[in-house]
Amino acid sequence: MATLQSYVGIDVAQDTLVVAVHGISGTTTYANNRRGRSALRRQLTKLHPTQIVVEGTGGLERALVEELGDAGLPIRTANPARVRRLADGLGQLAKTDPLDAAVIAHFAAIVELPEPINRRANERDRQALVRRRAQLVEQRQGEACRSGRLPTAVAGSLKRMQTALNREIARLERDITQLIAADPVLSAKVAILQSVPGVGPVIAAGLVGLLPELGQLGPKQLAALVGLAPFAAQSGHRDGVRHIRGGRGEVRKLLYLAALTACRHNHVIATFRARLDARKKPTKQALVAAARKLLTILNAMLRDGVMWQPGAQHA
């Protein structure tokens, strides 16, 4: 019979899922395929776990997270660096799949992670399309950087690749637009975001796709989630410079781009940035602060369901 408090850690690999339960020795291995995930889901449903944790592994965990989430199980995704620091603190220097699963289960028992927002199939498709577009944009930037350094013999190949990338990115943008247009709730959110000077259609689609918590969390929580919250660096009499770290890097990039544009075309953000510049704030620090200010405004607007009003105080 399961205990009242059961904490599960799952080490996700390409072909296997290694499962550990905190306080219970040994692990169980399942195939990382549809049949294996279904069998694991049935076992976890019987266990009634308090929290299940997997590490974010760049995509290998997504199918499992979606299936367990759809089944109503308390699945959470942890930053691998945080789990690794726990392992180091415990003196667990060896690294195998069963040992990793046990450490993740220990992490699940002592760290309460925020409950994720359940995404519908439409939202998952849009998120996947947004991520795929970002991947291709990065490839296109790489090709552009190589354009001036390649021999003439391969110039044609580079040009063909750039054409193919441009065509595929445009196709993905059409698909994203169609998915948003088919959902009245998302269409309304995108319209609100795009009403803000500095936030264009690509930024708006990326934010609703990659940051579904926007409009549902407090400003400090959201800034920490994105990785725009500065952390203190104090010890004794020393008060060091605060730095941001962690969070969703892909969302942070979108906000940086939006903040750069807003500093030129959005009176509220431009005035805020000018005050920071007048105080001799470093350029990067000022940009981070401007992005955080913009995020706070966007969050408040979605929370209240209101369009941009230049004279209003969105907070």
mmCIF file of N, CA and C in Angstrom, residues 162-242:
data_model
loop_
_atom_site.group_PDB
_atom_site.id
_atom_site.type_symbol
_atom_site.label_atom_id
_atom_site.label_comp_id
_atom_site.label_asym_id
_atom_site.label_seq_id
_atom_site.Cartn_x
_atom_site.Cartn_y
_atom_site.Cartn_z
ATOM 1 N N GLN A 162 19.747 29.555 -47.637
ATOM 2 C CA GLN A 162 19.075 30.747 -47.114
ATOM 3 C C GLN A 162 17.673 30.883 -47.697
ATOM 4 N N THR A 163 17.522 30.594 -48.969
ATOM 5 C CA THR A 163 16.203 30.657 -49.604
ATOM 6 C C THR A 163 15.261 29.640 -48.986
ATOM 7 N N ALA A 164 15.772 28.414 -48.780
ATOM 8 C CA ALA A 164 14.940 27.360 -48.185
ATOM 9 C C ALA A 164 14.539 27.723 -46.756
ATOM 10 N N LEU A 165 15.472 28.282 -45.997
ATOM 11 C CA LEU A 165 15.169 28.671 -44.621
ATOM 12 C C LEU A 165 14.132 29.792 -44.590
ATOM 13 N N ASN A 166 14.296 30.785 -45.445
ATOM 14 C CA ASN A 166 13.320 31.878 -45.504
ATOM 15 C C ASN A 166 11.928 31.353 -45.840
ATOM 16 N N ARG A 167 11.876 30.421 -46.788
ATOM 17 C CA ARG A 167 10.591 29.862 -47.195
ATOM 18 C C ARG A 167 9.945 29.076 -46.047
ATOM 19 N N GLU A 168 10.746 28.277 -45.342
ATOM 20 C CA GLU A 168 10.200 27.455 -44.260
ATOM 21 C C GLU A 168 9.792 28.309 -43.064
ATOM 22 N N ILE A 169 10.570 29.341 -42.755
ATOM 23 C CA ILE A 169 10.207 30.244 -41.662
ATOM 24 C C ILE A 169 8.893 30.948 -41.962
ATOM 25 N N ALA A 170 8.720 31.391 -43.202
ATOM 26 C CA ALA A 170 7.463 32.036 -43.597
ATOM 27 C C ALA A 170 6.293 31.067 -43.475
ATOM 28 N N ARG A 171 6.524 29.802 -43.835
ATOM 29 C CA ARG A 171 5.457 28.801 -43.719
ATOM 30 C C ARG A 171 5.078 28.569 -42.252
ATOM 31 N N LEU A 172 6.083 28.488 -41.397
ATOM 32 C CA LEU A 172 5.815 28.304 -39.972
ATOM 33 C C LEU A 172 5.051 29.501 -39.400
ATOM 34 N N GLU A 173 5.409 30.695 -39.820
ATOM 35 C CA GLU A 173 4.713 31.889 -39.334
ATOM 36 C C GLU A 173 3.247 31.876 -39.760
ATOM 37 N N ARG A 174 2.974 31.393 -40.976
ATOM 38 C CA ARG A 174 1.575 31.270 -41.422
ATOM 39 C C ARG A 174 0.833 30.245 -40.572
ATOM 40 N N ASP A 175 1.491 29.116 -40.281
ATOM 41 C CA ASP A 175 0.857 28.081 -39.453
ATOM 42 C C ASP A 175 0.547 28.604 -38.055
ATOM 43 N N ILE A 176 1.486 29.354 -37.488
ATOM 44 C CA ILE A 176 1.279 29.930 -36.148
ATOM 45 C C ILE A 176 0.109 30.901 -36.170
ATOM 46 N N THR A 177 0.065 31.749 -37.186
ATOM 47 C CA THR A 177 -1.017 32.727 -37.316
ATOM 48 C C THR A 177 -2.366 32.042 -37.434
ATOM 49 N N GLN A 178 -2.414 30.965 -38.198
ATOM 50 C CA GLN A 178 -3.675 30.233 -38.378
ATOM 51 C C GLN A 178 -4.136 29.580 -37.078
ATOM 52 N N LEU A 179 -3.200 29.013 -36.309
ATOM 53 C CA LEU A 179 -3.571 28.399 -35.028
ATOM 54 C C LEU A 179 -4.121 29.440 -34.058
ATOM 55 N N ILE A 180 -3.494 30.604 -34.026
ATOM 56 C CA ILE A 180 -3.958 31.663 -33.131
ATOM 57 C C ILE A 180 -5.328 32.165 -33.573
ATOM 58 N N ALA A 181 -5.500 32.358 -34.885
ATOM 59 C CA ALA A 181 -6.774 32.868 -35.404
ATOM 60 C C ALA A 181 -7.926 31.913 -35.119
ATOM 61 N N ALA A 182 -7.616 30.610 -35.015
ATOM 62 C CA ALA A 182 -8.662 29.620 -34.764
ATOM 63 C C ALA A 182 -9.078 29.550 -33.305
ATOM 64 N N ASP A 183 -8.380 30.268 -32.435
ATOM 65 C CA ASP A 183 -8.668 30.248 -31.001
ATOM 66 C C ASP A 183 -9.012 31.663 -30.545
ATOM 67 N N PRO A 184 -10.288 31.947 -30.242
ATOM 68 C CA PRO A 184 -10.684 33.310 -29.860
ATOM 69 C C PRO A 184 -9.944 33.840 -28.635
ATOM 70 N N VAL A 185 -9.679 32.972 -27.667
ATOM 71 C CA VAL A 185 -8.984 33.415 -26.446
ATOM 72 C C VAL A 185 -7.562 33.855 -26.769
ATOM 73 N N LEU A 186 -6.869 33.050 -27.554
ATOM 74 C CA LEU A 186 -5.498 33.397 -27.923
ATOM 75 C C LEU A 186 -5.456 34.624 -28.823
ATOM 76 N N SER A 187 -6.426 34.722 -29.719
ATOM 77 C CA SER A 187 -6.488 35.892 -30.600
ATOM 78 C C SER A 187 -6.625 37.172 -29.786
ATOM 79 N N ALA A 188 -7.441 37.113 -28.739
ATOM 80 C CA ALA A 188 -7.625 38.290 -27.880
ATOM 81 C C ALA A 188 -6.336 38.625 -27.148
ATOM 82 N N LYS A 189 -5.623 37.609 -26.666
ATOM 83 C CA LYS A 189 -4.360 37.851 -25.962
ATOM 84 C C LYS A 189 -3.326 38.481 -26.885
ATOM 85 N N VAL A 190 -3.212 37.934 -28.095
ATOM 86 C CA VAL A 190 -2.241 38.459 -29.049
ATOM 87 C C VAL A 190 -2.582 39.904 -29.417
ATOM 88 N N ALA A 191 -3.877 40.198 -29.570
ATOM 89 C CA ALA A 191 -4.294 41.565 -29.892
ATOM 90 C C ALA A 191 -3.897 42.531 -28.780
ATOM 91 N N ILE A 192 -4.048 42.111 -27.527
ATOM 92 C CA ILE A 192 -3.657 42.956 -26.401
ATOM 93 C C ILE A 192 -2.151 43.198 -26.415
ATOM 94 N N LEU A 193 -1.379 42.136 -26.610
ATOM 95 C CA LEU A 193 0.078 42.281 -26.609
ATOM 96 C C LEU A 193 0.551 43.170 -27.753
ATOM 97 N N GLN A 194 -0.045 42.989 -28.933
ATOM 98 C CA GLN A 194 0.381 43.767 -30.089
ATOM 99 C C GLN A 194 -0.035 45.231 -30.017
ATOM 100 N N SER A 195 -0.931 45.549 -29.103
ATOM 101 C CA SER A 195 -1.315 46.960 -28.949
ATOM 102 C C SER A 195 -0.216 47.775 -28.280
ATOM 103 N N VAL A 196 0.791 47.085 -27.705
ATOM 104 C CA VAL A 196 1.897 47.761 -27.024
ATOM 105 C C VAL A 196 2.987 48.104 -28.032
ATOM 106 N N PRO A 197 3.368 49.358 -28.163
ATOM 107 C CA PRO A 197 4.468 49.719 -29.055
ATOM 108 C C PRO A 197 5.744 48.975 -28.678
ATOM 109 N N GLY A 198 6.306 48.272 -29.648
ATOM 110 C CA GLY A 198 7.494 47.466 -29.397
ATOM 111 C C GLY A 198 7.229 45.984 -29.467
ATOM 112 N N VAL A 199 5.957 45.593 -29.417
ATOM 113 C CA VAL A 199 5.594 44.168 -29.469
ATOM 114 C C VAL A 199 4.902 43.892 -30.801
ATOM 115 N N GLY A 200 5.609 43.225 -31.695
ATOM 116 C CA GLY A 200 5.054 42.886 -32.996
ATOM 117 C C GLY A 200 4.430 41.506 -33.002
ATOM 118 N N PRO A 201 3.948 41.052 -34.146
ATOM 119 C CA PRO A 201 3.258 39.762 -34.232
ATOM 120 C C PRO A 201 4.128 38.573 -33.848
ATOM 121 N N VAL A 202 5.417 38.592 -34.232
ATOM 122 C CA VAL A 202 6.301 37.466 -33.901
ATOM 123 C C VAL A 202 6.536 37.406 -32.396
ATOM 124 N N ILE A 203 6.809 38.555 -31.776
ATOM 125 C CA ILE A 203 7.028 38.599 -30.323
ATOM 126 C C ILE A 203 5.759 38.163 -29.587
ATOM 127 N N ALA A 204 4.595 38.684 -30.014
ATOM 128 C CA ALA A 204 3.330 38.346 -29.354
ATOM 129 C C ALA A 204 3.038 36.860 -29.444
ATOM 130 N N ALA A 205 3.220 36.285 -30.635
ATOM 131 C CA ALA A 205 2.974 34.848 -30.808
ATOM 132 C C ALA A 205 3.943 34.026 -29.971
ATOM 133 N N GLY A 206 5.204 34.472 -29.903
ATOM 134 C CA GLY A 206 6.184 33.754 -29.104
ATOM 135 C C GLY A 206 5.864 33.789 -27.625
ATOM 136 N N LEU A 207 5.396 34.932 -27.138
ATOM 137 C CA LEU A 207 5.087 35.054 -25.708
ATOM 138 C C LEU A 207 3.887 34.194 -25.316
ATOM 139 N N VAL A 208 2.826 34.201 -26.114
ATOM 140 C CA VAL A 208 1.666 33.378 -25.750
ATOM 141 C C VAL A 208 1.977 31.902 -25.932
ATOM 142 N N GLY A 209 2.963 31.592 -26.804
ATOM 143 C CA GLY A 209 3.315 30.201 -27.014
ATOM 144 C C GLY A 209 4.252 29.649 -25.963
ATOM 145 N N LEU A 210 5.192 30.465 -25.526
ATOM 146 C CA LEU A 210 6.244 29.988 -24.626
ATOM 147 C C LEU A 210 6.068 30.432 -23.183
ATOM 148 N N LEU A 211 5.137 31.366 -22.953
ATOM 149 C CA LEU A 211 4.910 31.859 -21.592
ATOM 150 C C LEU A 211 3.411 31.898 -21.306
ATOM 151 N N PRO A 212 2.761 30.724 -21.217
ATOM 152 C CA PRO A 212 1.315 30.702 -20.958
ATOM 153 C C PRO A 212 0.945 31.259 -19.588
ATOM 154 N N GLU A 213 1.939 31.386 -18.683
ATOM 155 C CA GLU A 213 1.673 31.946 -17.358
ATOM 156 C C GLU A 213 1.463 33.459 -17.394
ATOM 157 N N LEU A 214 1.749 34.090 -18.525
ATOM 158 C CA LEU A 214 1.616 35.543 -18.631
ATOM 159 C C LEU A 214 0.176 35.962 -18.350
ATOM 160 N N GLY A 215 0.017 36.891 -17.399
ATOM 161 C CA GLY A 215 -1.314 37.346 -17.001
ATOM 162 C C GLY A 215 -1.905 36.565 -15.846
ATOM 163 N N GLN A 216 -1.191 35.511 -15.383
ATOM 164 C CA GLN A 216 -1.730 34.661 -14.327
ATOM 165 C C GLN A 216 -0.869 34.629 -13.071
ATOM 166 N N LEU A 217 0.322 35.209 -13.126
ATOM 167 C CA LEU A 217 1.213 35.228 -11.969
ATOM 168 C C LEU A 217 1.486 36.668 -11.546
ATOM 169 N N GLY A 218 2.007 36.821 -10.327
ATOM 170 C CA GLY A 218 2.430 38.130 -9.872
ATOM 171 C C GLY A 218 3.690 38.558 -10.609
ATOM 172 N N PRO A 219 4.000 39.855 -10.636
ATOM 173 C CA PRO A 219 5.162 40.340 -11.398
ATOM 174 C C PRO A 219 6.488 39.751 -10.938
ATOM 175 N N LYS A 220 6.681 39.570 -9.637
ATOM 176 C CA LYS A 220 7.939 39.017 -9.145
ATOM 177 C C LYS A 220 8.078 37.542 -9.519
ATOM 178 N N GLN A 221 6.971 36.800 -9.388
ATOM 179 C CA GLN A 221 6.995 35.388 -9.773
ATOM 180 C C GLN A 221 7.323 35.241 -11.249
ATOM 181 N N LEU A 222 6.697 36.074 -12.060
ATOM 182 C CA LEU A 222 6.881 35.979 -13.504
ATOM 183 C C LEU A 222 8.307 36.353 -13.897
ATOM 184 N N ALA A 223 8.841 37.403 -13.276
ATOM 185 C CA ALA A 223 10.217 37.810 -13.579
ATOM 186 C C ALA A 223 11.195 36.693 -13.231
ATOM 187 N N ALA A 224 10.976 36.019 -12.112
ATOM 188 C CA ALA A 224 11.842 34.901 -11.725
ATOM 189 C C ALA A 224 11.689 33.735 -12.693
ATOM 190 N N LEU A 225 10.464 33.477 -13.146
ATOM 191 C CA LEU A 225 10.204 32.373 -14.076
ATOM 192 C C LEU A 225 10.940 32.588 -15.393
ATOM 193 N N VAL A 226 10.948 33.825 -15.858
ATOM 194 C CA VAL A 226 11.590 34.150 -17.131
ATOM 195 C C VAL A 226 13.106 34.284 -16.977
ATOM 196 N N GLY A 227 13.556 34.604 -15.765
ATOM 197 C CA GLY A 227 14.979 34.810 -15.539
ATOM 198 C C GLY A 227 15.379 36.259 -15.638
ATOM 199 N N LEU A 228 14.456 37.160 -15.301
ATOM 200 C CA LEU A 228 14.741 38.595 -15.317
ATOM 201 C C LEU A 228 14.771 39.188 -13.916
ATOM 202 N N ALA A 229 14.723 38.332 -12.892
ATOM 203 C CA ALA A 229 14.755 38.810 -11.509
ATOM 204 C C ALA A 229 16.199 38.815 -11.011
ATOM 205 N N PRO A 230 16.721 39.963 -10.592
ATOM 206 C CA PRO A 230 18.098 40.016 -10.096
ATOM 207 C C PRO A 230 18.209 39.372 -8.713
ATOM 208 N N PHE A 231 19.238 38.557 -8.540
ATOM 209 C CA PHE A 231 19.452 37.892 -7.258
ATOM 210 C C PHE A 231 20.524 38.623 -6.463
ATOM 211 N N ALA A 232 20.285 38.718 -5.154
ATOM 212 C CA ALA A 232 21.218 39.417 -4.276
ATOM 213 C C ALA A 232 22.559 38.680 -4.208
ATOM 214 N N ALA A 233 23.631 39.453 -3.976
ATOM 215 C CA ALA A 233 24.978 38.893 -3.797
ATOM 216 C C ALA A 233 25.601 39.556 -2.581
ATOM 217 N N GLN A 234 25.078 39.204 -1.393
ATOM 218 C CA GLN A 234 25.506 39.826 -0.155
ATOM 219 C C GLN A 234 26.158 38.806 0.762
ATOM 220 N N SER A 235 27.205 39.242 1.448
ATOM 221 C CA SER A 235 27.863 38.392 2.434
ATOM 222 C C SER A 235 28.626 39.299 3.395
ATOM 223 N N GLY A 236 28.228 39.288 4.666
ATOM 224 C CA GLY A 236 28.865 40.160 5.634
ATOM 225 C C GLY A 236 28.657 41.616 5.262
ATOM 226 N N HIS A 237 29.778 42.358 5.155
ATOM 227 C CA HIS A 237 29.699 43.777 4.781
ATOM 228 C C HIS A 237 29.686 43.970 3.269
ATOM 229 N N ARG A 238 29.868 42.893 2.541
ATOM 230 C CA ARG A 238 29.929 42.996 1.076
ATOM 231 C C ARG A 238 28.520 43.000 0.489
ATOM 232 N N ASP A 239 28.269 43.939 -0.384
ATOM 233 C CA ASP A 239 26.999 44.007 -1.115
ATOM 234 C C ASP A 239 27.335 44.060 -2.599
ATOM 235 N N GLY A 240 27.410 42.879 -3.210
ATOM 236 C CA GLY A 240 27.854 42.784 -4.595
ATOM 237 C C GLY A 240 26.778 43.152 -5.603
ATOM 238 N N VAL A 241 27.180 43.146 -6.855
ATOM 239 C CA VAL A 241 26.262 43.458 -7.950
ATOM 240 C C VAL A 241 25.295 42.305 -8.136
ATOM 241 N N ARG A 242 24.012 42.618 -8.265
ATOM 242 C CA ARG A 242 23.009 41.589 -8.482
ATOM 243 C C ARG A 242 23.024 41.127 -9.937
#
